[in-house]
Coordinates of C-alpha atoms in Angstrom, one line a residue:
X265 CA -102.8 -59.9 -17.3
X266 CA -101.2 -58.3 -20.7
X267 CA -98.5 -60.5 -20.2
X268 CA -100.2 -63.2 -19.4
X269 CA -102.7 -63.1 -22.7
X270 CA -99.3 -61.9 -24.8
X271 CA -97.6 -65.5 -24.1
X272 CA -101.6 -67.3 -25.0
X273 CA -101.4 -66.4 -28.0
X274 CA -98.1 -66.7 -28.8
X275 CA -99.1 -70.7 -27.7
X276 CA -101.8 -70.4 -29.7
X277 CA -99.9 -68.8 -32.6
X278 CA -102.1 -65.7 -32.4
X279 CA -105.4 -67.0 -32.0
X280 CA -106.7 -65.5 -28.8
X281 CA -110.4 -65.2 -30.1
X282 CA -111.2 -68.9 -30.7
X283 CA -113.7 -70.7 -27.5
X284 CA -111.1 -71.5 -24.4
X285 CA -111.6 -74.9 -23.7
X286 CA -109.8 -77.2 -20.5
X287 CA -108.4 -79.1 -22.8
X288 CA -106.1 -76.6 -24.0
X289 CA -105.9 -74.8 -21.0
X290 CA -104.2 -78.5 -19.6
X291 CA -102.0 -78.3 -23.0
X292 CA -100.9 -75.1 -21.9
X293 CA -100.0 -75.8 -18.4
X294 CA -98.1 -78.6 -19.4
X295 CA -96.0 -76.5 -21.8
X296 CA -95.3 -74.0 -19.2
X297 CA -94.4 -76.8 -16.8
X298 CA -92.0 -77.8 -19.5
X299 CA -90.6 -74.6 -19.8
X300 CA -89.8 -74.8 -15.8
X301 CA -92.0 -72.7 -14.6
X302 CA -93.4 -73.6 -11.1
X303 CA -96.8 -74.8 -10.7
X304 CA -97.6 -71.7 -8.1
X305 CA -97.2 -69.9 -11.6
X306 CA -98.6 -71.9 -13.9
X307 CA -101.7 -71.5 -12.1
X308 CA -101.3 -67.4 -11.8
X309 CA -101.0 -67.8 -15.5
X310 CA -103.8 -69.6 -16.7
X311 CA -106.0 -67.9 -14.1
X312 CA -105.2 -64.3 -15.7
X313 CA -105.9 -65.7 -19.3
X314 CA -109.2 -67.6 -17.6
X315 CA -110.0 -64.3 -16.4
X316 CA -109.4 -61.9 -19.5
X317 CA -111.8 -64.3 -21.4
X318 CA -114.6 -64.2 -18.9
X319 CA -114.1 -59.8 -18.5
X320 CA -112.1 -58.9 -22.0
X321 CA -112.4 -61.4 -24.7
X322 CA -115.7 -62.9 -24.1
X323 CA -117.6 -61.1 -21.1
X324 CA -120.2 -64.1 -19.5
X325 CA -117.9 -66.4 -20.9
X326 CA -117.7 -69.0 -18.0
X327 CA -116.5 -72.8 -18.3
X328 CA -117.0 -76.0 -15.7
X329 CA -114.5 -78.0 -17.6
X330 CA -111.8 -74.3 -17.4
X331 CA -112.6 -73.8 -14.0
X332 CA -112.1 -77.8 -13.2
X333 CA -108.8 -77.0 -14.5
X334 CA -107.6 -74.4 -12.2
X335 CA -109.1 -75.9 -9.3
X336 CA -106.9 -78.9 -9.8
X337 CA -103.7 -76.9 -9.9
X338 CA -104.5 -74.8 -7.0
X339 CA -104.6 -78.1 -5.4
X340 CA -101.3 -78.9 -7.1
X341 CA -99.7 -75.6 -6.0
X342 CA -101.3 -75.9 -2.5
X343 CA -99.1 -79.2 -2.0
X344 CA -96.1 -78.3 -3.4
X345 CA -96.0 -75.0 -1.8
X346 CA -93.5 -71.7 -2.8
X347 CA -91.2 -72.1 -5.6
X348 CA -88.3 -74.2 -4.5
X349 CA -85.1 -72.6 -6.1
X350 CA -82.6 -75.1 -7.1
X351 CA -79.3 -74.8 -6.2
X352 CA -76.7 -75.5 -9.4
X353 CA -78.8 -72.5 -11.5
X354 CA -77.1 -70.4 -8.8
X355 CA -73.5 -69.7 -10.1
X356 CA -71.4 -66.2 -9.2
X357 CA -72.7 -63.6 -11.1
X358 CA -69.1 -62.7 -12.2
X359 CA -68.9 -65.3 -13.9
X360 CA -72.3 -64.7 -15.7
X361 CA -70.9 -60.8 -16.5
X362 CA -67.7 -62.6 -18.1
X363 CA -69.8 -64.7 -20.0
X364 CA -71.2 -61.6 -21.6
X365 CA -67.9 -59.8 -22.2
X366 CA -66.4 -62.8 -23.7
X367 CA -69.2 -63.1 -26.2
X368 CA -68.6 -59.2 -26.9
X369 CA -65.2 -60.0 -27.7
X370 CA -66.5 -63.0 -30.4
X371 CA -69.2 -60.9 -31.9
X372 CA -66.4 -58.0 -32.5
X373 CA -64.1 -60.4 -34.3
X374 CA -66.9 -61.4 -36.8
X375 CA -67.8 -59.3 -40.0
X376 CA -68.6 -56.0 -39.7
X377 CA -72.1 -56.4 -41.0
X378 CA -73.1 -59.7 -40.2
X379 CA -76.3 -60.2 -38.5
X380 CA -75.0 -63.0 -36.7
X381 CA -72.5 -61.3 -34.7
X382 CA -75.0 -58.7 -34.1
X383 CA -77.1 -60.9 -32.2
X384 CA -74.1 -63.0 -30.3
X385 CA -73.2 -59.0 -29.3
X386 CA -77.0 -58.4 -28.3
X387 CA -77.0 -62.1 -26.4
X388 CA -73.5 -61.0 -24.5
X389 CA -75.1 -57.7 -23.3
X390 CA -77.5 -59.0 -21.6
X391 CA -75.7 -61.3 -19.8
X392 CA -73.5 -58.2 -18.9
X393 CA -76.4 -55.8 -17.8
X394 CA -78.1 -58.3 -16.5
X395 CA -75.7 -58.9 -14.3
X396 CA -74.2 -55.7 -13.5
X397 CA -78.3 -54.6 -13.0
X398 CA -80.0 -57.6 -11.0
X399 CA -83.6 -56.5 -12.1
X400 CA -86.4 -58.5 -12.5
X401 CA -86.9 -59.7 -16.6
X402 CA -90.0 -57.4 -17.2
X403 CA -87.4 -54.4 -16.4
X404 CA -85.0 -55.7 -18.3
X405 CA -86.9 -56.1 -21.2
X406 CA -88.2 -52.4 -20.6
X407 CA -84.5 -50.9 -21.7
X408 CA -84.6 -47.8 -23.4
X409 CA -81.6 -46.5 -24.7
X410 CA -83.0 -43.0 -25.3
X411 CA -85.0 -43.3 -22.2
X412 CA -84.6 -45.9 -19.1
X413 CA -80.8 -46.7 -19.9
X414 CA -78.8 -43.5 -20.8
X415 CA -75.2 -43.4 -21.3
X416 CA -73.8 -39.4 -19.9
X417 CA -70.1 -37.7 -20.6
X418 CA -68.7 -38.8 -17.9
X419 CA -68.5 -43.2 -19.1
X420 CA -71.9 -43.3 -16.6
X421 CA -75.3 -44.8 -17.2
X422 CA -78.5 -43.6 -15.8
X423 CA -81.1 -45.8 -15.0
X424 CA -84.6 -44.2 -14.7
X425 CA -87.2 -47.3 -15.4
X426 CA -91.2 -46.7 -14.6
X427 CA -93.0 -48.4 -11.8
X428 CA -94.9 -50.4 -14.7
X429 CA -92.2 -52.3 -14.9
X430 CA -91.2 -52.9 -11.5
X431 CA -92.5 -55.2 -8.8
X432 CA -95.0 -53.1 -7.3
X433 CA -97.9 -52.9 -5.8
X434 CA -100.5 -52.0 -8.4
X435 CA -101.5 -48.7 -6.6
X436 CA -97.7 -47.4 -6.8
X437 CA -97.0 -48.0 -10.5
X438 CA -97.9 -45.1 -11.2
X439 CA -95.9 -42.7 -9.0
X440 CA -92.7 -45.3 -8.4
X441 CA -89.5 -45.5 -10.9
X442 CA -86.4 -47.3 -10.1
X443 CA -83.2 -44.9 -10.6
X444 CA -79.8 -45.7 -10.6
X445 CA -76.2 -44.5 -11.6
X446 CA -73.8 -47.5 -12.6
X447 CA -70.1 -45.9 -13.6
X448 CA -68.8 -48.6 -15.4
X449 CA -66.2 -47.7 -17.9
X450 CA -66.0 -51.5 -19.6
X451 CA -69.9 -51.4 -19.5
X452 CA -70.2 -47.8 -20.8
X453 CA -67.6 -48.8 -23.4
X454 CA -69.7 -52.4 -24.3
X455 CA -73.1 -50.3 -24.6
X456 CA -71.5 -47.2 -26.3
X457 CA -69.8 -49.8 -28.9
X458 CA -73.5 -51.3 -29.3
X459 CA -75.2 -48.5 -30.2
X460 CA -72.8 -47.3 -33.0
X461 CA -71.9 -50.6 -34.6
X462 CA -74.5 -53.5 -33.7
X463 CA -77.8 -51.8 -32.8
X464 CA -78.7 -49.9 -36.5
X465 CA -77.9 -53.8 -38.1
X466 CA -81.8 -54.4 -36.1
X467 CA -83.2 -51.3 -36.7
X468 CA -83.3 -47.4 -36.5
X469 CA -85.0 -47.8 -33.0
X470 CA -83.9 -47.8 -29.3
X471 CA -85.3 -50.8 -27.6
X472 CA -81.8 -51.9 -25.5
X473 CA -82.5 -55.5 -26.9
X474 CA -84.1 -55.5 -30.4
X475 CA -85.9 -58.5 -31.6
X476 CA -84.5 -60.2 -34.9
X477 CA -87.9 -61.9 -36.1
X478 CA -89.9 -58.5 -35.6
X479 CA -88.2 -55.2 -36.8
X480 CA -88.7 -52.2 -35.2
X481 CA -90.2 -54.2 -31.8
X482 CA -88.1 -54.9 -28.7
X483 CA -87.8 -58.5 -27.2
X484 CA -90.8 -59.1 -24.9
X485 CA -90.1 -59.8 -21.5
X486 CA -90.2 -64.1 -21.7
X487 CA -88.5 -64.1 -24.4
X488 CA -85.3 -62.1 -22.8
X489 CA -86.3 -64.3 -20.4
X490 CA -85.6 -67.2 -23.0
X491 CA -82.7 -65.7 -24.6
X492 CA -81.0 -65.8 -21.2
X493 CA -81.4 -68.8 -20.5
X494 CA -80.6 -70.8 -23.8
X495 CA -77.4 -68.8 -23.6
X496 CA -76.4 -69.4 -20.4
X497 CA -77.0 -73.3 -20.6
X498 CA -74.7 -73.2 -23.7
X499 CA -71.9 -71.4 -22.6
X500 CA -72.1 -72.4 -18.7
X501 CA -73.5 -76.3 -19.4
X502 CA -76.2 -75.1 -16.6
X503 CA -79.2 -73.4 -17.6
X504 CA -79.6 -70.2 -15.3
X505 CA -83.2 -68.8 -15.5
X506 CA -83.2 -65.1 -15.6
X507 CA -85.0 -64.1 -12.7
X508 CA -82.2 -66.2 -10.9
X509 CA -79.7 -63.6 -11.4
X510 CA -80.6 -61.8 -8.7
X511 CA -79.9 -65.0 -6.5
X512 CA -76.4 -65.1 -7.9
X513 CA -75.8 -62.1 -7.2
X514 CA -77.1 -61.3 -3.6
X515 CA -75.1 -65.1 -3.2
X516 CA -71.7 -63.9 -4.3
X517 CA -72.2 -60.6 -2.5
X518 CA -72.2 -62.3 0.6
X519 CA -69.9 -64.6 0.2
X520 CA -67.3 -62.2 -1.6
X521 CA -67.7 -59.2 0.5
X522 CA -67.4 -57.7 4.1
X523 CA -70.8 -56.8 5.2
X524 CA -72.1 -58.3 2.3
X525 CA -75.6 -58.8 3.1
X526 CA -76.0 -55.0 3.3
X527 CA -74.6 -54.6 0.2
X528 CA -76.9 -57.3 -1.5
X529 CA -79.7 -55.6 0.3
X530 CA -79.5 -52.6 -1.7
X531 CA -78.0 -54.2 -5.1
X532 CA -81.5 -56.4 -4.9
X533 CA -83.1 -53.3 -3.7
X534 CA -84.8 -54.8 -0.5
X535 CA -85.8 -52.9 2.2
X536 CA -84.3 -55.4 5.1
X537 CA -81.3 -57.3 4.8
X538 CA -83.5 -60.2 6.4
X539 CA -85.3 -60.3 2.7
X540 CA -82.2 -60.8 0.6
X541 CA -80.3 -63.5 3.0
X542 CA -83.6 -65.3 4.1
X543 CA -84.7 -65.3 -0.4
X544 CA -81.9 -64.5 -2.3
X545 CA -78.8 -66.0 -0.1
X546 CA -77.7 -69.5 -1.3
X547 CA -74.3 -69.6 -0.2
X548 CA -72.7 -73.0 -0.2
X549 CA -69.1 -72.2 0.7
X550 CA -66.8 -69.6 -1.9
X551 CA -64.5 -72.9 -2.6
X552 CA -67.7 -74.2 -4.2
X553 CA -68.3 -71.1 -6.6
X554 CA -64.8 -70.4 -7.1
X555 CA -64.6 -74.5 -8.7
X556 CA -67.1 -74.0 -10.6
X557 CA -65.2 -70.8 -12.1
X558 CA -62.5 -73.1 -12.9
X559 CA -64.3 -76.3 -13.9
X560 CA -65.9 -73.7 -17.0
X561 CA -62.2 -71.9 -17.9
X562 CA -61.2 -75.1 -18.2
X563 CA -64.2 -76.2 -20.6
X564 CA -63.0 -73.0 -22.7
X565 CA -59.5 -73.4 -22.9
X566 CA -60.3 -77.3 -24.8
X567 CA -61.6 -76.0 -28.7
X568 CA -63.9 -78.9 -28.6
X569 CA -66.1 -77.6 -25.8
X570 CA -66.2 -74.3 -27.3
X571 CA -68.6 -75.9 -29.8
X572 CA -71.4 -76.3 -26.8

């Protein structure tokens, strides 16, 4: 529900204490249609920020023309059913880490105090973790580099994120943590290289991705969610959503490797293979993905399309 009042008011430019009204409530479901969310959560949206009126903000508050609203996209989510995922946001998750290691490799060669490069730097890296760690965006987002995303002596990174972050059930938040150990030298390398040259430009803080606009804050979870996206439709000329990147990767895991829905299974962290190849698996041939590899070398190798 935090999240859900966090991204009100940044549509209502801070105002979360001004009268909810339908008609807004219908401006703001249009702009998170916009934005491409599905109408399944449109309507989880606008029902958590209907809700922390009537119990937070204004307890009693209740509103025919508000409730009018919801009921009609219930009836729109009803008929259009679970979110349908589309098939050309899927693209190998290699490709996606490259990406992110490419744009490393810009941001290095630019001045060695310029904000800019510091933020084409931050931009690559999470292409790069977010791809080499298919987590969900709110997790993401959670990345601590003093405590959720640790780097050791040995060029390994520890993972240790808390179940508030995590797609749980709201009863094992408090006890559940995802932990990992990824032993990645070029990541290791990427994140190490961060923290001594790019990170202190934001700030003397240790959010993994620092926001620009607001010093000392981290980026909030949409907006990762955001930043993803804008760079991944400029430098791939398809605009991946972030919580797609789990799709790409279970995808090329099966296509790539033997026994690869197993190994999707537990880099998705699913409990049954069924979950990740009946959800996550949209497999449409290796020939296909492998094109679309070339088909964007080739867009880099011409300096004109570098300007996208």
């Amino acid at each position: 529900m935090a999240e859900a009042l966090a991204g009100w008011a940044r549509f209502r430019n801070g105002d979360t204490w001004s009268a909810l009204t339908g008609a807004e409530m219908v401006r703001y479901a249009a702009h998170l249609d916009g934005a491409g969310v599905w109408v399944s959560g449109v309507l989880s949206a606008l029902t958590k920020v209907y809700m922390c009126y009537t119990h937070i903000l204004s307890p009693g508050f209740c509103s025919k023309a508000c409730q009018t609203v919801l009921r009609d996209l219930k009836g729109r989510a009803t008929t259009a059913g679970p979110c349908r995922k589309t098939p050309s946001q899927v693209v190998p998750a290699s490709l996606v880490y490259q990406t992110g290691i490419d744009m490393l490799d810009e941001a290095r060669k630019g001045p060695s105090h310029d904000m800019q490069s510091a933020t084409l730097y931050r931009n690559g890296l999470l292409l790069t973790v977010a791809a080499a760690l298919p987590l969900r965006r709110r997790a993401l987002a959670s990345l601590d580099l003093a405590t959720s995303f640790c780097l050791d002596d040995q060029q390994g990174i520890q993972i240790d994120i808390a179940g508030q972050f995590l797609k749980l059930r709201q009863d094992r938040k408090s006890y559940e943590r995802f932990q990992a150990y990824v032993s990645s030298r070029a990541l290791w390398g990427a994140v190490q290289e961060w923290v001594e040259r790019f990170r202190p430009m934001f700030d003397d803080g240790t959010a993994m991705f620092p926001s620009v606009r607001v010093r000392g804050e981290a980026l909030v979870s949409d907006v990762v969610g955001q930043v993803f996206g804008d760079t991944t439709e400029k430098r791939l000329g398809v605009r991946v959503p972030i919580h797609r990147i789990r799709d790409c990767v279970a995808t090329e895991a099966i296509e790539e490797m033997d026994h690869g829905a197993g190994w999707a299974r537990y880099l998705l962290g699913h409990k049954t293979a069924q979950t990740t190849t009946g959800f996550y698996d949209h497999s449409t041939g290796v020939a296909v993905s492998r094109e679309f590899g070339r088909l964007v070398a080739a867009r880099r190798s011409d300096p004109e399309d570098l300007l996208l």
